[in-house]
GROMACS .gro file of C-alpha atoms in nm:
model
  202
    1UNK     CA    1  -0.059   1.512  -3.195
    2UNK     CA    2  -0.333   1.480  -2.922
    3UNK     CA    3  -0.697   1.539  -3.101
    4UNK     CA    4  -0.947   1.691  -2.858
    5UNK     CA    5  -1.332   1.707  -2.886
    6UNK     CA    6  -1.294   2.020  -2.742
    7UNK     CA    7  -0.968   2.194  -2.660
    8UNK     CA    8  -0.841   2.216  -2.288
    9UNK     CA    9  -0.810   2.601  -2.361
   10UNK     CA   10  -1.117   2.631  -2.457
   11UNK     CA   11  -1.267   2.393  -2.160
   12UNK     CA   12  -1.057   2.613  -1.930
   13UNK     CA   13  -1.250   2.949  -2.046
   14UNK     CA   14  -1.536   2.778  -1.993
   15UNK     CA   15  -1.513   2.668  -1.644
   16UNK     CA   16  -1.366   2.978  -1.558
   17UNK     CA   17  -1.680   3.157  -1.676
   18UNK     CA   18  -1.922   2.913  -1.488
   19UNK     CA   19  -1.739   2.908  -1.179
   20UNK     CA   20  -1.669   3.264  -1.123
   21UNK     CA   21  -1.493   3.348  -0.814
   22UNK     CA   22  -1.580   2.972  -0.662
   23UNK     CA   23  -1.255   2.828  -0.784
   24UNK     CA   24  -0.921   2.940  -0.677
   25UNK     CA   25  -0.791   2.839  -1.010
   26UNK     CA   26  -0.880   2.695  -1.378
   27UNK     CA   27  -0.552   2.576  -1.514
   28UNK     CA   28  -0.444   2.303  -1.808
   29UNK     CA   29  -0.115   2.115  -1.785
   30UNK     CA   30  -0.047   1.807  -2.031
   31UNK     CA   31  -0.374   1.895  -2.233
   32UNK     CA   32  -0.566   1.800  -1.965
   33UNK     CA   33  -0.777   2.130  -1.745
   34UNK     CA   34  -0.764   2.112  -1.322
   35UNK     CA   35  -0.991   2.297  -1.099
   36UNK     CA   36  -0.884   2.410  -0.762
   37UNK     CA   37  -1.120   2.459  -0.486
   38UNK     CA   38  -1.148   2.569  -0.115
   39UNK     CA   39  -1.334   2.300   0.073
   40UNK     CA   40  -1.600   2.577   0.147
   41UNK     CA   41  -1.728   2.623  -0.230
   42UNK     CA   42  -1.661   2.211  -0.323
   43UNK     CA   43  -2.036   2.170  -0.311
   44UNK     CA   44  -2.130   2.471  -0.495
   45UNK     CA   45  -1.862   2.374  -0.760
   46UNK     CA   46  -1.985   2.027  -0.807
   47UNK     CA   47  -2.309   2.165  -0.827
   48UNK     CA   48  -2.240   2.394  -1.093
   49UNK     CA   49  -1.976   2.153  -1.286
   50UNK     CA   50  -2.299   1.931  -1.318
   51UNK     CA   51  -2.570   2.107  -1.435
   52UNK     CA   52  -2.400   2.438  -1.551
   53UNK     CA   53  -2.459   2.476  -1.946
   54UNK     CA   54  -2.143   2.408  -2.082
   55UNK     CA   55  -2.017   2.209  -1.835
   56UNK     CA   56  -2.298   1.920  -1.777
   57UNK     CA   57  -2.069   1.645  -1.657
   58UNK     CA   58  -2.281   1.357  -1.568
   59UNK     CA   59  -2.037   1.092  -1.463
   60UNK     CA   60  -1.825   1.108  -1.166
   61UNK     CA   61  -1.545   0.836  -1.258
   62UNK     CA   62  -1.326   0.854  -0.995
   63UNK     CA   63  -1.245   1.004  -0.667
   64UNK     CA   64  -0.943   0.980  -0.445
   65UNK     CA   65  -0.766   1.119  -0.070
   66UNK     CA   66  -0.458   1.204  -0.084
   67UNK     CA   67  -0.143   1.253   0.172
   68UNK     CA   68   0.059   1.528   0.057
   69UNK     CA   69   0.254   1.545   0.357
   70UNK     CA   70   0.617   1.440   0.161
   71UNK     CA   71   0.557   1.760   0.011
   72UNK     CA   72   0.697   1.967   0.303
   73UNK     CA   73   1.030   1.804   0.232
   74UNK     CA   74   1.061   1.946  -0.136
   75UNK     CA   75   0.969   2.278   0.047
   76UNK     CA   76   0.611   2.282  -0.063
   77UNK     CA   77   0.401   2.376   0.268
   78UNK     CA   78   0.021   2.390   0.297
   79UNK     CA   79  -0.271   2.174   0.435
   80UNK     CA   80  -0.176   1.750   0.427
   81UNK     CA   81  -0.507   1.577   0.309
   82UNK     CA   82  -0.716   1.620  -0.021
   83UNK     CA   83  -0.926   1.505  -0.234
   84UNK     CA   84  -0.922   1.464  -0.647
   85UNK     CA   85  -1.217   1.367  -0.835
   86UNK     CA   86  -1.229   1.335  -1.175
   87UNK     CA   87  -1.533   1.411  -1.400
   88UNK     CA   88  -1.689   1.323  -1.706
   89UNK     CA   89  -1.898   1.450  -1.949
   90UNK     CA   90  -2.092   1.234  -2.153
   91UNK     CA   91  -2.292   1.444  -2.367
   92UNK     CA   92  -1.999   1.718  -2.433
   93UNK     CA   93  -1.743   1.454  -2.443
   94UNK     CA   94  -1.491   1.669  -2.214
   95UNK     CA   95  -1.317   1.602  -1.878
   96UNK     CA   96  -1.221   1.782  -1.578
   97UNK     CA   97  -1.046   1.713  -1.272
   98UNK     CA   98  -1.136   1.878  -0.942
   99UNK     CA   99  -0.842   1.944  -0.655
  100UNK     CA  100  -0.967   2.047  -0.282
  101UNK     CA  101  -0.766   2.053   0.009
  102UNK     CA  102  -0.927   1.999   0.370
  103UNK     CA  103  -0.831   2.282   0.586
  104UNK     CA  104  -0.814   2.056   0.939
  105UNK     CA  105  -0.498   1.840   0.919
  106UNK     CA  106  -0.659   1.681   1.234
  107UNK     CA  107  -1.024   1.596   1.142
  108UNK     CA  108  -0.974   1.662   0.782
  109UNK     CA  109  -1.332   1.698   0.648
  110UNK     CA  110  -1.502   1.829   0.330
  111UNK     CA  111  -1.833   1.786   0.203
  112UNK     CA  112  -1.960   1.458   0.020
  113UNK     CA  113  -2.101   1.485  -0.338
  114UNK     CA  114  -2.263   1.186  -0.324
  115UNK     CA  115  -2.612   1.315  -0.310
  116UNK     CA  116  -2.456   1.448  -0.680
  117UNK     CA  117  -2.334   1.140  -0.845
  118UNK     CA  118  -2.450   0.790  -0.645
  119UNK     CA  119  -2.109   0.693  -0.765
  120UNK     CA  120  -1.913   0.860  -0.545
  121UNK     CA  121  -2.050   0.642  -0.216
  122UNK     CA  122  -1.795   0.377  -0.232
  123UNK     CA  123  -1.481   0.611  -0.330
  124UNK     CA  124  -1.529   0.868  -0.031
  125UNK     CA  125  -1.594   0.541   0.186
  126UNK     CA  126  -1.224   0.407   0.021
  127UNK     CA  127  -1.091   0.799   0.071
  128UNK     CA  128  -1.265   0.762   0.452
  129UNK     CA  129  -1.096   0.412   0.528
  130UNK     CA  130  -0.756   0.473   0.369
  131UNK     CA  131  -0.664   0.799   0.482
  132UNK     CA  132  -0.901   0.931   0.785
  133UNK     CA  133  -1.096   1.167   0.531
  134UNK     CA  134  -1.473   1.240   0.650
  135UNK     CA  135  -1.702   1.319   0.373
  136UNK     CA  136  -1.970   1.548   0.585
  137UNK     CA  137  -2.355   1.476   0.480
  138UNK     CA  138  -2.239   1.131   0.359
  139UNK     CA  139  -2.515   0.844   0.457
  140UNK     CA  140  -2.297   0.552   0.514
  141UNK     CA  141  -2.006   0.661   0.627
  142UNK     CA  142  -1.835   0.341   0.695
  143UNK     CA  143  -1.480   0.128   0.646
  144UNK     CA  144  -1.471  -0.056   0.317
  145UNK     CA  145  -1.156  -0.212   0.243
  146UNK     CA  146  -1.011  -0.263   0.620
  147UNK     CA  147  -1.144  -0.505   0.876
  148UNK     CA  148  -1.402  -0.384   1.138
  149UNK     CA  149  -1.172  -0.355   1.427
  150UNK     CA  150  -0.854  -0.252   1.224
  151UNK     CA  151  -0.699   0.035   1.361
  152UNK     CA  152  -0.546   0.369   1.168
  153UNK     CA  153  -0.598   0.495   0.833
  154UNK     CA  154  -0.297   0.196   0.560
  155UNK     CA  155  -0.275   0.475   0.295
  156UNK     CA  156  -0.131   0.794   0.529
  157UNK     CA  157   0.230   0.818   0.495
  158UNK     CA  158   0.306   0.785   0.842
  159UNK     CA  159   0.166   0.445   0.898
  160UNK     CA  160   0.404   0.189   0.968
  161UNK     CA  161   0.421  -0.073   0.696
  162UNK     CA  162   0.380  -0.376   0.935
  163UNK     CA  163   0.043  -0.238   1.091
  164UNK     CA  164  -0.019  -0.204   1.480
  165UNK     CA  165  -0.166  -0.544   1.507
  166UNK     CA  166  -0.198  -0.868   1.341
  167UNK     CA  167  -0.468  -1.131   1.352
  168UNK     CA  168  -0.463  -1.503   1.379
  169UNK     CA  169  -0.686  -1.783   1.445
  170UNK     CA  170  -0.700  -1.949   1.750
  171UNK     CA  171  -0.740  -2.265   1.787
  172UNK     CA  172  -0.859  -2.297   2.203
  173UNK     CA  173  -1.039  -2.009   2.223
  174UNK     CA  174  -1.208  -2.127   1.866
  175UNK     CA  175  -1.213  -1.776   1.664
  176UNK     CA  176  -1.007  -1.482   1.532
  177UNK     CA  177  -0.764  -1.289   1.787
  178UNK     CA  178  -0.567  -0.956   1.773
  179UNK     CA  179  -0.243  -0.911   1.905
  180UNK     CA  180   0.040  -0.653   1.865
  181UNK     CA  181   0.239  -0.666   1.562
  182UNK     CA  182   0.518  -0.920   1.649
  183UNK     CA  183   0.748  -0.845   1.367
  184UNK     CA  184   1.088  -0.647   1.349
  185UNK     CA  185   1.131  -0.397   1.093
  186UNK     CA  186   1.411  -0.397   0.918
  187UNK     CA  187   1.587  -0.255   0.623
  188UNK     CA  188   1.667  -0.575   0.404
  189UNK     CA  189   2.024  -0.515   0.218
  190UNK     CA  190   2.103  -0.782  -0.091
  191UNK     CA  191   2.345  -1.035   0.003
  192UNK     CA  192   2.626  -1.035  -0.278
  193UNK     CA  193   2.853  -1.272  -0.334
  194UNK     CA  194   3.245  -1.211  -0.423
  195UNK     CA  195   3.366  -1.521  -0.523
  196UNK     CA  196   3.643  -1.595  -0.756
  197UNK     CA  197   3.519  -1.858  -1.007
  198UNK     CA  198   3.160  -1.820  -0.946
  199UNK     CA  199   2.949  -2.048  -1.136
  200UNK     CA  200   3.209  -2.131  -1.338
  201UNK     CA  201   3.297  -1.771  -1.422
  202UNK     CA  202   3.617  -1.646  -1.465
   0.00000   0.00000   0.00000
């Protein structure tokens, strides 16, 4: 039996008391409580998830994009990019974890809480690289993980698991070059072998 220092249900009320009509939804699945929220009242929620009596979660441990757009093929249709964060509460010892969709599949923006926790610089700069998400009011908004010319956002479903180009030295013109992906894709299939007596099996 999971112990709790304070129970989900009870977290739930909570938030649903401090948040008011800023969050679509307070739910708890698997002991653990979601919030959902429009990328309109994100800030405001942040806001209020941090220094809210009750709530006071100091810590922002983790923040991710995300590329829901499989979803349309188990019939479940809305916007394709969001963000989760997930917070923490020192002092109250509690969790929460924050869902927001961004409205624009094309420029899918929503607003950067990292004038709330410094710690979320380097995850919406991950979330900005990987999947095309712009964090609006962020300072740095910059690539992270890719290189400075790379091209595309690696973590959307849609891009193709070779890349669009690949880089090599070379050696007369003395530095790095980029060129258009030279390789094939192919589906690889297991070769098996049917052999009577194989390795000395009978």
């Amino acid at each position: 039996m999971n112990s709790f220092a304070i129970r989900p249900e009870d977290l739930r009320d909570t938030l649903t008391t401090a948040l008011g009509d800023k969050a679509h939804a307070v739910s708890v699945a698997l002991g653990e409580v979601t919030v959902h929220v429009g990328a309109s009242q994100y800030l405001d929620v942040m806001t209020c998830l941090r220094d809210a009596p009750g709530c006071q979660f100091e810590q922002l441990i983790d923040l991710a994009g995300v590329d829901y757009s499989a979803y349309r093929e188990v019939g479940t249709d809305g916007p394709r990019f969001g963000v989760t964060v997930h917070l923490l509460s020192v002092s109250l010892n509690q969790r929460v974890r924050v869902k927001v969709l961004c409205p624009d599949d094309d420029l899918p923006l929503v607003d950067s809480v990292n004038s709330l926790w410094n710690s979320a610089n380097w995850y919406e700069r991950e979330a900005f690289d990987l999947y095309g998400i712009v964090f609006e009011g962020h300072n740095d908004l910059r690539r992270i993980l890719t290189d400075y010319g790379f091209i595309g956002h690696p973590f959307r479903k849609d891009f193709p698991l070779s890349g669009h180009v690949e880089m090599r030295y070379d050696a007369e013109r003395q530095r790095v070059i980029y060129e258009p992906v030279s390789i094939e894709p192919r589906e690889i299939t297991p070769r098996i072998i049917r052999e009577d007596n194989y390795g000395g099996l009978n």
